[in-house]
XYZ file of C-alpha atoms in Angstrom:
311
model
C -0.995 3.447 34.557
C 0.279 2.148 31.244
C -2.140 0.553 28.809
C -1.347 -3.137 28.355
C -1.515 -5.006 25.055
C -0.041 -8.118 23.466
C 0.640 -7.932 19.751
C 0.983 -10.969 17.484
C 2.218 -10.161 14.012
C 4.059 -11.656 11.075
C 3.501 -12.499 7.421
C 0.289 -14.086 6.229
C -0.274 -17.837 6.721
C 2.019 -18.218 9.746
C -0.759 -19.105 12.212
C -1.334 -15.806 14.022
C -5.095 -16.235 14.344
C -4.791 -19.676 15.956
C -2.121 -18.408 18.324
C -4.259 -15.430 19.283
C -7.149 -17.658 20.309
C -4.901 -19.995 22.316
C -3.353 -17.027 24.117
C -6.696 -15.351 24.782
C -7.910 -18.535 26.450
C -4.859 -18.622 28.713
C -4.849 -14.935 29.647
C -8.573 -14.112 29.658
C -8.078 -11.924 26.644
C -10.037 -10.388 23.821
C -8.767 -10.266 20.252
C -8.494 -7.125 18.143
C -7.994 -7.801 14.458
C -5.141 -5.833 12.917
C -6.075 -6.816 9.370
C -7.349 -4.156 6.971
C -9.580 -6.614 5.051
C -11.340 -8.373 7.944
C -13.231 -5.147 8.660
C -15.469 -5.821 5.633
C -18.708 -7.778 5.740
C -18.967 -10.370 2.979
C -15.212 -10.700 2.435
C -14.888 -14.001 4.247
C -13.134 -16.648 2.185
C -10.474 -14.486 0.563
C -9.584 -12.780 3.841
C -9.310 -16.077 5.774
C -11.809 -14.616 8.218
C -12.269 -16.935 11.207
C -15.705 -18.534 11.406
C -17.662 -18.123 14.624
C -16.912 -21.681 15.705
C -13.198 -21.059 15.129
C -13.310 -18.090 17.501
C -13.821 -20.559 20.376
C -16.028 -18.160 22.305
C -13.334 -15.453 22.387
C -14.555 -11.901 21.803
C -13.200 -10.565 18.485
C -13.145 -6.892 17.548
C -12.618 -4.997 14.259
C -14.239 -7.741 12.163
C -17.301 -7.128 9.949
C -17.640 -3.493 11.026
C -18.100 -2.072 7.494
C -19.969 -2.960 4.337
C -17.877 -3.679 1.262
C -19.077 -0.389 -0.251
C -17.391 1.684 2.462
C -13.797 2.864 2.714
C -11.375 2.425 5.601
C -8.064 4.013 6.500
C -5.255 3.854 9.014
C -6.446 6.935 10.911
C -9.822 5.332 11.598
C -8.145 2.058 12.558
C -5.762 3.765 14.966
C -8.560 5.634 16.750
C -10.817 2.600 17.090
C -8.069 0.264 18.291
C -6.787 2.732 20.865
C -10.326 2.971 22.260
C -10.638 -0.817 22.345
C -7.347 -1.253 24.199
C -8.537 1.165 26.882
C -11.972 -0.468 27.213
C -10.599 -4.042 27.344
C -8.026 -3.023 29.964
C -10.825 -1.415 31.965
C -12.638 -4.780 32.080
C -9.537 -6.394 33.578
C -8.851 -8.353 30.407
C -5.858 -8.509 28.092
C -6.233 -7.028 24.608
C -4.451 -9.139 21.977
C -3.860 -7.309 18.706
C -3.463 -9.844 15.905
C -2.629 -9.039 12.331
C -0.369 -8.430 9.452
C -1.086 -4.919 8.149
C 2.249 -3.345 9.022
C 1.356 0.343 8.803
C -1.781 -0.157 10.883
C 0.106 -1.938 13.657
C 2.959 0.561 13.688
C 0.476 3.426 13.801
C -0.967 2.111 17.061
C 2.235 0.938 18.716
C 4.390 3.931 17.859
C 1.598 6.504 18.037
C 2.151 7.868 14.548
C 1.074 11.430 13.949
C -0.576 11.925 10.578
C -1.140 14.750 8.198
C -4.832 15.486 8.357
C -5.894 15.653 4.722
C -9.675 15.529 4.829
C -11.708 13.537 2.343
C -12.855 15.702 -0.586
C -16.124 14.097 -1.657
C -16.601 16.234 -4.759
C -13.039 15.671 -5.958
C -13.350 11.924 -5.450
C -16.575 11.856 -7.450
C -14.917 13.771 -10.285
C -11.906 11.446 -10.295
C -14.100 8.353 -10.269
C -16.036 9.716 -13.245
C -12.752 10.530 -15.013
C -11.533 6.953 -14.510
C -14.857 5.587 -15.728
C -14.672 7.690 -18.897
C -10.965 7.581 -19.715
C -9.727 4.487 -17.887
C -7.574 3.648 -14.871
C -4.310 4.252 -16.701
C -5.321 7.806 -17.521
C -6.160 8.416 -13.854
C -2.799 6.951 -12.858
C -1.054 9.328 -15.259
C -2.705 12.247 -13.482
C -1.175 11.037 -10.221
C 2.236 10.648 -11.898
C 2.092 14.291 -12.922
C 1.482 15.306 -9.307
C 3.570 12.763 -7.388
C 5.766 10.524 -9.514
C 7.201 8.607 -6.540
C 3.767 7.674 -5.232
C 2.563 6.724 -8.710
C 5.438 4.267 -9.001
C 4.274 2.538 -5.809
C 0.649 2.131 -6.885
C -0.791 -0.080 -9.611
C -3.079 1.766 -12.006
C -5.964 -0.571 -11.133
C -5.741 0.338 -7.439
C -8.147 3.200 -8.058
C -9.059 3.859 -4.449
C -5.483 4.521 -3.396
C -4.668 6.375 -6.620
C -7.573 8.728 -5.962
C -6.519 9.178 -2.332
C -2.953 9.931 -3.439
C -4.204 12.565 -5.893
C -6.346 14.030 -3.123
C -3.316 14.333 -0.836
C -1.077 15.692 -3.586
C -3.585 18.401 -4.486
C -3.786 19.343 -0.807
C -0.087 20.111 -0.948
C 1.194 17.022 0.857
C 2.941 14.027 -0.666
C 2.466 11.511 2.123
C 0.055 10.677 4.939
C 2.601 9.511 7.477
C 4.075 12.518 9.250
C 6.282 11.192 11.997
C 7.158 8.187 14.131
C 9.673 7.591 16.898
C 10.358 3.989 15.856
C 9.789 2.948 19.471
C 6.767 1.713 21.403
C 4.814 4.675 22.743
C 5.606 5.464 26.404
C 2.009 5.090 27.614
C 1.885 1.424 26.495
C 3.176 -1.737 28.106
C 3.292 -3.839 24.975
C 4.578 -7.356 24.402
C 5.189 -7.712 20.669
C 5.797 -11.145 19.152
C 6.413 -11.959 15.518
C 5.928 -15.353 13.874
C 8.632 -16.215 11.394
C 8.827 -19.149 8.973
C 11.428 -20.376 6.513
C 10.604 -18.654 3.217
C 10.062 -21.701 1.012
C 7.769 -23.293 3.598
C 5.848 -20.043 3.970
C 5.317 -19.795 0.226
C 4.142 -23.411 0.093
C 1.576 -22.664 2.816
C 0.417 -19.595 0.931
C -0.093 -21.585 -2.265
C -2.057 -24.244 -0.378
C -4.193 -21.604 1.331
C -5.108 -20.063 -2.035
C -6.063 -23.509 -3.372
C -8.376 -24.005 -0.393
C -9.920 -20.544 -0.819
C -10.770 -21.246 -4.431
C -12.177 -24.661 -3.528
C -14.251 -23.050 -0.760
C -15.979 -20.715 -3.224
C -13.938 -17.517 -3.486
C -15.174 -16.842 -7.016
C -18.818 -17.227 -5.958
C -18.154 -14.895 -3.025
C -16.887 -12.166 -5.364
C -19.812 -12.733 -7.759
C -22.211 -12.167 -4.859
C -20.463 -8.960 -3.827
C -20.659 -7.581 -7.355
C -24.304 -8.673 -7.638
C -25.023 -6.772 -4.405
C -23.793 -3.582 -6.049
C -20.235 -3.443 -4.720
C -18.120 -1.629 -7.297
C -15.183 -3.494 -8.799
C -13.200 -0.307 -8.048
C -14.162 -0.240 -4.354
C -11.444 -0.320 -1.745
C -12.643 -3.697 -0.509
C -12.308 -5.376 -3.899
C -8.752 -4.098 -4.317
C -7.709 -6.614 -1.652
C -5.501 -9.494 -2.771
C -7.579 -12.390 -4.025
C -10.634 -10.267 -4.672
C -8.928 -8.028 -7.199
C -7.617 -10.988 -9.196
C -11.009 -12.727 -9.190
C -12.663 -9.531 -10.443
C -10.203 -9.540 -13.344
C -11.166 -13.145 -14.075
C -14.894 -12.416 -13.910
C -14.460 -9.454 -16.231
C -12.730 -11.678 -18.779
C -9.300 -10.075 -18.459
C -7.576 -13.354 -17.540
C -8.407 -17.067 -17.608
C -8.892 -19.201 -14.485
C -5.347 -20.583 -14.347
C -3.883 -17.095 -14.660
C -6.215 -15.840 -11.958
C -5.062 -18.584 -9.596
C -1.409 -17.896 -10.381
C -1.884 -14.139 -9.898
C -3.474 -14.614 -6.479
C -0.634 -16.822 -5.300
C 2.011 -14.492 -6.689
C 0.382 -11.389 -5.190
C 0.040 -13.098 -1.797
C 3.682 -14.186 -1.791
C 4.741 -10.660 -2.686
C 2.524 -9.297 0.066
C 4.168 -11.619 2.596
C 7.550 -10.334 1.468
C 6.400 -6.727 1.929
C 5.079 -7.588 5.381
C 8.468 -8.978 6.385
C 10.123 -5.784 5.138
C 7.710 -3.682 7.187
C 8.269 -5.677 10.339
C 12.046 -5.442 10.027
C 11.609 -1.754 10.825
C 10.129 -2.662 14.192
C 13.178 -3.397 16.329
C 11.114 -4.204 19.430
C 9.588 -7.392 17.947
C 10.547 -10.670 19.625
C 10.636 -13.216 16.825
C 9.456 -16.789 17.277
C 10.352 -19.432 14.694
C 7.431 -21.506 13.393
C 7.774 -24.856 11.646
C 5.287 -27.440 10.435
C 5.700 -29.216 13.778
C 5.046 -26.125 15.896
C 2.010 -26.418 18.173
C 0.389 -23.054 18.793
C -0.751 -24.088 22.247
C 2.929 -24.483 23.209
C 3.791 -21.066 21.767
C 0.861 -19.557 23.654
C 2.074 -21.090 26.925
C 5.555 -19.663 26.329
C 4.161 -16.164 25.743
C 1.800 -16.440 28.706
C 4.706 -17.361 30.967
C 6.679 -14.343 29.755
C 3.818 -11.920 30.076
C 2.323 -13.398 33.225
C -1.370 -13.189 34.024
C -3.037 -9.789 33.731
C -3.249 -9.456 37.494
C 0.506 -9.996 37.848
C 1.732 -7.474 35.254
């Protein structure tokens, strides 16, 4: 029997989380977060993590499963989500995968096979010490010598991914993704919906969301993480919003520049998300406007999918 899953994706700030909750209420579902930042405890404001009251009693998975000092990758995500889909199906409920991290979602839906380059703890320690002594740019130059194409994709301050890229390059491989069919895996019955919004309206929503995050205490949240011993070079604090606030707290930029940088980085991220999703030909796109009511969208999807017992 095929594993059943509904997937709600699209660029940031389009209303996926609200839609997921509405749909879960209609279809007796449980939500699986497909966001690579929501996994971290303490990263609440900048990740737009739903508060418990916003979850409306719906079971949410893949949220707050790691401390901000830990690392996370697509292989771990893929394994955990596949297990959750099986267990939720076994309970007679509908798993609803909600998120915007394109590679993570494609990895699950298309059953990517990956090159298995194991973590080299000693090498990572040496590279972290090198960056601490000589700076992030010097570390980035080491990657450029090994894999110029990958170095061009990564910012020198994204130390976690720069170190991982060096690790892979030294293992003799230049990429983690090995193969993908470009189609939904045959053992899944998946309904994949994408939320789309006119670009200027999307960017306006992003800017407003950043304003609200800063008003809600994003800077204080980052201060607390740093005070708790989370490294400014940790994977968690490379996330959009957190990285720019760290730069502000370290005196690299002023407040206005920090705010601008967060908005710009988020808009660019949304654009990259759209590019990723264009590769997924099986997505059914739904247009969202300011007047769109998510409960109506949820009813439309529920009618298409039918109740769990009927599919």
